[in-house]
Amino acid sequence: MIRPYREDDFWDLASLIERALEEYPAWSFLPGAPTNHPRGFRIWEAGDEIAGFLFLLGEEYKVLGGLYLEPGRRQELDSMLNEAFQPLFGDPENLALTACAEMGGFSLVPALSSLGFDLVERLELVQEREKTFFRKPSLPSDYRLIPWEPRFFDAAVALLEKSNRGTLEGLFLCFPSLATLENCRKLLQGILEGDFGPFLSDATGLLFDDADHLVGLSLMVQSNEGEALLYEIALERGYQGKGLAPCLIAHLQEASWKRGLDRIRFDYCGGNRAVRWLFGQDEVQVGRKEEILVWRSPRYRAMRKNPPI
């Protein structure tokens, strides 16, 4: 039986984690103690005992942050996942759910595929300055491209929401984290405040048309490894296919390299071929690979079928 987390569960869960790690040292769990996000916990009970638990991050889209099972109860994993996720499928507030394909050395693919999750490949791609032939495309005369300016915050939020709403996957993201204005506002505010690494204002590009309307942007931060990390790129739908995206890419490349950041890193969904084309098919190297499982709600699929004009 699945139930919510209670305050008196804390030490029972801590003890369960210790026992589980002794048997399965590879169990995966994202940062965040039970006291930080208790609402995300789903407790799996067998009789009067806690047999396992899982932890969900997020609101409109949720991520399976981790799970633990009592040693000897591996056969109950599928039942626990099924009972924990079924109520979420019927909640109209949930846009999507994602999970790693493997946790603790156990594949979640059979159980979650049977629940309607799709398997998606996500790659980490790296572009190195010394292996790149830099191209600086000509920006059409009726457009202008400038570094980040705080006064365009609201326009950037609106562009992120407009360009991502209705897409099955964003350019780099595998789940619709940018499907609402509030989520876009939180994301952009977090980037500016350094939640994802130091914000690179000069490498972040803002693209305007001749009516001074913001139609494109790229968001850049510096990773813990000292790389330039492209966190998101957006281009309004009516302006796609006009050769403007390469101008955004050239801007972030040039600014990053001037900072001495000789490596640019970005995530890539295997089905999105446009990403590799933008950066140069032969000039990016594949870093980390992983498979994730994604469930998309009927509401989100409807948004994709009826994108904004």
Short mmCIF file of C-alpha atoms in Angstrom, two decimals:
data_model
loop_
_atom_site.label_atom_id
_atom_site.label_comp_id
_atom_site.label_asym_id
_atom_site.label_seq_id
_atom_site.Cartn_x
_atom_site.Cartn_y
_atom_site.Cartn_z
CA MET A 1 0.00 0.00 0.00
CA ILE A 2 1.24 3.49 -0.89
CA ARG A 3 0.71 6.34 1.57
CA PRO A 4 2.08 9.88 2.13
CA TYR A 5 5.09 10.67 4.28
CA ARG A 6 4.58 11.28 8.01
CA GLU A 7 6.99 13.06 10.35
CA ASP A 8 7.50 9.94 12.46
CA ASP A 9 8.74 8.08 9.34
CA PHE A 10 12.08 9.88 9.32
CA TRP A 11 14.21 7.47 11.34
CA ASP A 12 12.53 4.41 9.82
CA LEU A 13 13.45 5.69 6.37
CA ALA A 14 17.00 6.50 7.45
CA SER A 15 17.40 2.95 8.74
CA LEU A 16 15.91 1.50 5.55
CA ILE A 17 18.36 3.51 3.42
CA GLU A 18 21.27 2.14 5.43
CA ARG A 19 20.12 -1.46 4.97
CA ALA A 20 19.36 -0.97 1.27
CA LEU A 21 22.78 0.53 0.58
CA GLU A 22 24.48 -2.44 2.20
CA GLU A 23 22.81 -4.76 -0.30
CA TYR A 24 22.59 -2.42 -3.31
CA PRO A 25 25.44 0.15 -3.09
CA ALA A 26 24.48 1.62 -6.47
CA TRP A 27 21.00 2.76 -5.42
CA SER A 28 20.48 6.23 -6.88
CA PHE A 29 18.98 9.11 -4.95
CA LEU A 30 18.99 12.77 -5.91
CA PRO A 31 20.01 15.37 -3.27
CA GLY A 32 17.24 16.32 -0.89
CA ALA A 33 16.63 14.85 2.53
CA PRO A 34 13.17 13.71 3.70
CA THR A 35 12.89 16.85 5.80
CA ASN A 36 13.36 19.05 2.72
CA HIS A 37 10.60 17.74 0.48
CA PRO A 38 8.31 15.46 2.53
CA ARG A 39 5.36 16.02 0.20
CA GLY A 40 7.28 14.29 -2.58
CA PHE A 41 7.58 11.03 -0.68
CA ARG A 42 5.46 7.96 -1.36
CA ILE A 43 5.79 5.32 1.36
CA TRP A 44 5.35 1.64 0.40
CA GLU A 45 3.94 -0.38 3.29
CA ALA A 46 3.64 -4.14 3.69
CA GLY A 47 1.40 -4.82 6.64
CA ASP A 48 2.53 -2.47 9.40
CA GLU A 49 6.10 -2.15 8.11
CA ILE A 50 7.70 0.25 5.65
CA ALA A 51 8.96 -1.88 2.77
CA GLY A 52 10.25 0.94 0.57
CA PHE A 53 9.71 4.48 -0.61
CA LEU A 54 10.21 6.70 -3.61
CA PHE A 55 10.72 10.42 -3.94
CA LEU A 56 9.24 12.78 -6.55
CA LEU A 57 10.56 16.25 -7.40
CA GLY A 58 8.56 18.96 -9.13
CA GLU A 59 5.01 20.20 -9.44
CA GLU A 60 3.42 20.28 -12.91
CA TYR A 61 6.12 17.98 -14.19
CA LYS A 62 7.60 15.49 -11.77
CA VAL A 63 10.91 13.65 -11.74
CA LEU A 64 11.53 10.38 -9.94
CA GLY A 65 14.38 11.54 -7.72
CA GLY A 66 15.12 8.16 -6.19
CA LEU A 67 13.74 5.04 -4.58
CA TYR A 68 14.72 2.45 -2.00
CA LEU A 69 13.41 -1.01 -1.18
CA GLU A 70 13.89 -3.16 1.87
CA PRO A 71 16.48 -5.87 1.04
CA GLY A 72 14.74 -8.99 -0.18
CA ARG A 73 11.74 -7.12 -1.63
CA ARG A 74 13.12 -6.53 -5.12
CA GLN A 75 10.16 -8.42 -6.59
CA GLU A 76 7.81 -5.71 -5.27
CA LEU A 77 9.42 -2.89 -7.26
CA ASP A 78 6.94 -3.06 -10.15
CA SER A 79 3.97 -3.06 -7.79
CA MET A 80 5.33 -0.07 -5.87
CA LEU A 81 5.88 1.96 -9.05
CA ASN A 82 2.46 1.07 -10.41
CA GLU A 83 0.61 2.04 -7.23
CA ALA A 84 2.63 5.24 -6.76
CA PHE A 85 2.18 6.54 -10.31
CA GLN A 86 -1.41 5.58 -11.11
CA PRO A 87 -2.97 8.44 -9.07
CA LEU A 88 -0.66 10.93 -10.80
CA PHE A 89 -1.90 9.94 -14.25
CA GLY A 90 -5.40 11.05 -13.35
CA ASP A 91 -4.33 14.40 -11.89
CA PRO A 92 -5.04 17.14 -14.48
CA GLU A 93 -2.32 19.33 -12.93
CA ASN A 94 0.43 16.89 -13.96
CA LEU A 95 1.92 17.64 -17.36
CA ALA A 96 4.64 15.01 -17.40
CA LEU A 97 6.65 12.51 -15.37
CA THR A 98 10.25 11.47 -15.98
CA ALA A 99 12.58 8.88 -14.52
CA CYS A 100 16.02 7.46 -15.21
CA ALA A 101 15.81 4.20 -17.11
CA GLU A 102 18.02 2.55 -14.49
CA MET A 103 18.33 3.05 -10.75
CA GLY A 104 20.44 1.06 -8.35
CA GLY A 105 21.44 -1.38 -11.06
CA PHE A 106 17.80 -2.26 -11.77
CA SER A 107 16.04 -1.39 -15.00
CA LEU A 108 12.79 0.55 -14.63
CA VAL A 109 11.99 0.18 -18.33
CA PRO A 110 9.68 -2.88 -18.14
CA ALA A 111 7.55 -1.49 -15.31
CA LEU A 112 7.29 2.10 -16.56
CA SER A 113 6.89 1.19 -20.24
CA SER A 114 3.83 -0.83 -19.28
CA LEU A 115 2.47 2.34 -17.63
CA GLY A 116 2.80 4.40 -20.82
CA PHE A 117 6.30 5.89 -20.42
CA ASP A 118 8.39 6.41 -23.58
CA LEU A 119 12.12 5.71 -23.65
CA VAL A 120 14.14 8.76 -24.77
CA GLU A 121 17.89 9.03 -25.32
CA ARG A 122 19.58 12.10 -23.93
CA LEU A 123 23.16 12.97 -24.79
CA GLU A 124 25.59 15.46 -23.38
CA LEU A 125 27.40 17.12 -26.29
CA VAL A 126 30.60 19.13 -26.05
CA GLN A 127 32.11 21.56 -28.53
CA GLU A 128 35.78 22.47 -28.11
CA ARG A 129 37.22 25.69 -29.47
CA GLU A 130 40.36 24.12 -30.93
CA LYS A 131 38.26 21.64 -32.92
CA THR A 132 35.75 24.17 -34.20
CA PHE A 133 35.81 26.14 -37.42
CA PHE A 134 34.18 29.36 -36.25
CA ARG A 135 31.49 30.69 -38.55
CA LYS A 136 29.98 34.10 -38.00
CA PRO A 137 26.87 34.28 -40.18
CA SER A 138 25.61 37.65 -41.33
CA LEU A 139 22.67 38.86 -39.29
CA PRO A 140 19.93 40.27 -41.58
CA SER A 141 19.90 44.06 -41.51
CA ASP A 142 16.39 44.24 -40.04
CA TYR A 143 17.44 42.31 -36.90
CA ARG A 144 19.70 43.18 -33.99
CA LEU A 145 21.45 40.89 -31.50
CA ILE A 146 22.61 42.17 -28.10
CA PRO A 147 23.88 40.67 -24.80
CA TRP A 148 21.52 40.25 -21.85
CA GLU A 149 19.85 43.33 -20.35
CA PRO A 150 17.66 42.99 -17.21
CA ARG A 151 14.95 45.28 -18.60
CA PHE A 152 13.95 42.54 -21.04
CA PHE A 153 13.19 39.99 -18.31
CA ASP A 154 9.40 39.88 -18.88
CA ALA A 155 9.82 39.69 -22.65
CA ALA A 156 12.27 36.79 -22.22
CA VAL A 157 9.82 34.92 -19.96
CA ALA A 158 7.04 35.34 -22.53
CA LEU A 159 9.30 34.13 -25.34
CA LEU A 160 10.37 31.03 -23.41
CA GLU A 161 6.76 30.09 -22.74
CA LYS A 162 5.61 30.81 -26.29
CA SER A 163 8.43 28.96 -28.02
CA ASN A 164 8.26 25.87 -25.79
CA ARG A 165 4.51 25.49 -25.36
CA GLY A 166 3.19 22.87 -27.73
CA THR A 167 6.49 21.10 -28.40
CA LEU A 168 6.95 17.45 -27.50
CA GLU A 169 10.50 18.19 -26.46
CA GLY A 170 12.15 21.57 -26.20
CA LEU A 171 15.40 22.03 -28.02
CA PHE A 172 17.30 20.38 -25.19
CA LEU A 173 14.81 19.47 -22.47
CA CYS A 174 12.99 16.14 -22.44
CA PHE A 175 10.04 17.26 -20.37
CA PRO A 176 7.84 20.36 -20.56
CA SER A 177 9.41 22.37 -17.76
CA LEU A 178 8.71 25.56 -19.71
CA ALA A 179 5.07 24.91 -20.48
CA THR A 180 3.70 27.70 -18.27
CA LEU A 181 4.60 31.34 -17.72
CA GLU A 182 5.17 30.75 -14.01
CA ASN A 183 7.63 27.92 -14.68
CA CYS A 184 9.47 30.08 -17.22
CA ARG A 185 9.66 32.95 -14.75
CA LYS A 186 11.06 30.67 -12.02
CA LEU A 187 13.59 29.15 -14.40
CA LEU A 188 14.85 32.47 -15.71
CA GLN A 189 15.03 33.99 -12.23
CA GLY A 190 17.00 30.97 -11.04
CA ILE A 191 19.44 31.29 -13.94
CA LEU A 192 19.99 35.00 -13.28
CA GLU A 193 20.55 34.35 -9.57
CA GLY A 194 23.17 31.69 -10.26
CA ASP A 195 21.20 28.62 -9.19
CA PHE A 196 22.65 26.67 -12.13
CA GLY A 197 26.10 28.26 -12.12
CA PRO A 198 27.41 31.80 -12.71
CA PHE A 199 25.23 33.57 -15.27
CA LEU A 200 27.11 34.59 -18.44
CA SER A 201 25.32 37.80 -19.38
CA ASP A 202 27.62 38.62 -22.30
CA ALA A 203 27.25 35.15 -23.86
CA THR A 204 23.47 35.25 -23.44
CA GLY A 205 21.95 36.64 -26.62
CA LEU A 206 18.75 38.64 -27.21
CA LEU A 207 17.50 38.80 -30.80
CA PHE A 208 15.07 41.53 -31.93
CA ASP A 209 13.23 42.10 -35.20
CA ASP A 210 12.73 45.45 -36.96
CA ALA A 211 9.72 46.21 -34.72
CA ASP A 212 11.97 45.81 -31.66
CA HIS A 213 10.13 42.63 -30.70
CA LEU A 214 12.16 39.95 -28.88
CA VAL A 215 12.07 36.88 -31.13
CA GLY A 216 15.03 34.79 -29.95
CA LEU A 217 17.37 34.23 -27.03
CA SER A 218 20.07 31.92 -25.70
CA LEU A 219 20.73 31.45 -21.98
CA MET A 220 24.29 30.72 -20.87
CA VAL A 221 25.80 29.79 -17.51
CA GLN A 222 29.20 28.54 -16.40
CA SER A 223 29.27 24.97 -15.13
CA ASN A 224 31.14 23.73 -12.08
CA GLU A 225 33.68 22.22 -14.46
CA GLY A 226 34.51 25.64 -15.92
CA GLU A 227 32.64 25.11 -19.17
CA ALA A 228 30.13 27.35 -20.89
CA LEU A 229 26.78 25.61 -20.51
CA LEU A 230 23.97 26.40 -22.93
CA TYR A 231 20.94 26.02 -20.70
CA GLU A 232 18.22 26.94 -23.18
CA ILE A 233 17.78 28.44 -26.63
CA ALA A 234 14.45 29.74 -27.93
CA LEU A 235 13.25 31.18 -31.21
CA GLU A 236 9.69 32.30 -31.85
CA ARG A 237 7.97 29.91 -34.24
CA GLY A 238 7.30 32.43 -36.98
CA TYR A 239 11.02 33.23 -37.14
CA GLN A 240 12.34 29.69 -37.34
CA GLY A 241 13.91 28.52 -40.59
CA LYS A 242 15.25 31.99 -41.47
CA GLY A 243 18.88 31.42 -40.53
CA LEU A 244 18.60 33.29 -37.22
CA ALA A 245 19.48 30.43 -34.85
CA PRO A 246 23.06 30.18 -36.21
CA CYS A 247 23.50 33.86 -35.31
CA LEU A 248 22.56 33.11 -31.70
CA ILE A 249 24.98 30.17 -31.68
CA ALA A 250 27.83 32.28 -33.11
CA HIS A 251 27.20 34.96 -30.48
CA LEU A 252 27.42 32.55 -27.55
CA GLN A 253 30.49 30.84 -29.04
CA GLU A 254 32.40 34.08 -29.54
CA ALA A 255 31.51 35.48 -26.11
CA SER A 256 32.32 32.22 -24.32
CA TRP A 257 35.69 31.89 -25.99
CA LYS A 258 36.56 35.51 -25.21
CA ARG A 259 36.01 34.62 -21.56
CA GLY A 260 38.53 31.80 -21.89
CA LEU A 261 35.83 29.12 -21.73
CA ASP A 262 37.05 26.81 -24.48
CA ARG A 263 34.36 24.15 -24.05
CA ILE A 264 30.64 24.61 -24.66
CA ARG A 265 28.35 21.92 -23.30
CA PHE A 266 24.66 21.27 -23.91
CA ASP A 267 22.12 18.48 -23.58
CA TYR A 268 20.61 16.92 -26.64
CA CYS A 269 17.53 14.77 -27.17
CA GLY A 270 18.38 12.04 -29.66
CA GLY A 271 15.41 12.79 -31.89
CA ASN A 272 16.25 16.48 -32.31
CA ARG A 273 18.64 16.55 -35.26
CA ALA A 274 18.52 20.34 -35.56
CA VAL A 275 20.74 20.75 -32.51
CA ARG A 276 23.76 19.03 -33.99
CA TRP A 277 23.25 20.81 -37.29
CA LEU A 278 23.31 24.20 -35.57
CA PHE A 279 26.62 23.51 -33.87
CA GLY A 280 28.21 21.71 -36.80
CA GLN A 281 27.56 18.01 -37.25
CA ASP A 282 31.25 17.05 -37.16
CA GLU A 283 32.39 19.52 -34.51
CA VAL A 284 30.69 18.16 -31.41
CA GLN A 285 31.71 15.20 -29.30
CA VAL A 286 29.36 12.98 -27.36
CA GLY A 287 29.98 13.03 -23.63
CA ARG A 288 27.67 11.36 -21.15
CA LYS A 289 24.77 9.28 -22.49
CA GLU A 290 21.67 8.30 -20.59
CA GLU A 291 18.23 6.92 -21.24
CA ILE A 292 15.24 8.43 -19.52
CA LEU A 293 11.59 7.45 -19.38
CA VAL A 294 9.00 10.14 -20.09
CA TRP A 295 5.24 10.10 -19.57
CA ARG A 296 3.28 12.95 -21.17
CA SER A 297 -0.25 13.76 -20.09
CA PRO A 298 -3.18 14.01 -22.53
CA ARG A 299 -3.29 17.75 -21.79
CA TYR A 300 0.32 18.15 -22.80
CA ARG A 301 -0.15 16.08 -25.95
CA ALA A 302 -3.13 18.29 -26.83
CA MET A 303 -0.93 21.36 -26.37
CA ARG A 304 1.51 19.88 -28.86
CA LYS A 305 -1.23 19.27 -31.43
CA ASN A 306 -2.47 22.85 -31.09
CA PRO A 307 0.67 25.00 -30.84
CA PRO A 308 0.39 28.77 -30.55
CA ILE A 309 0.51 30.78 -33.75
#
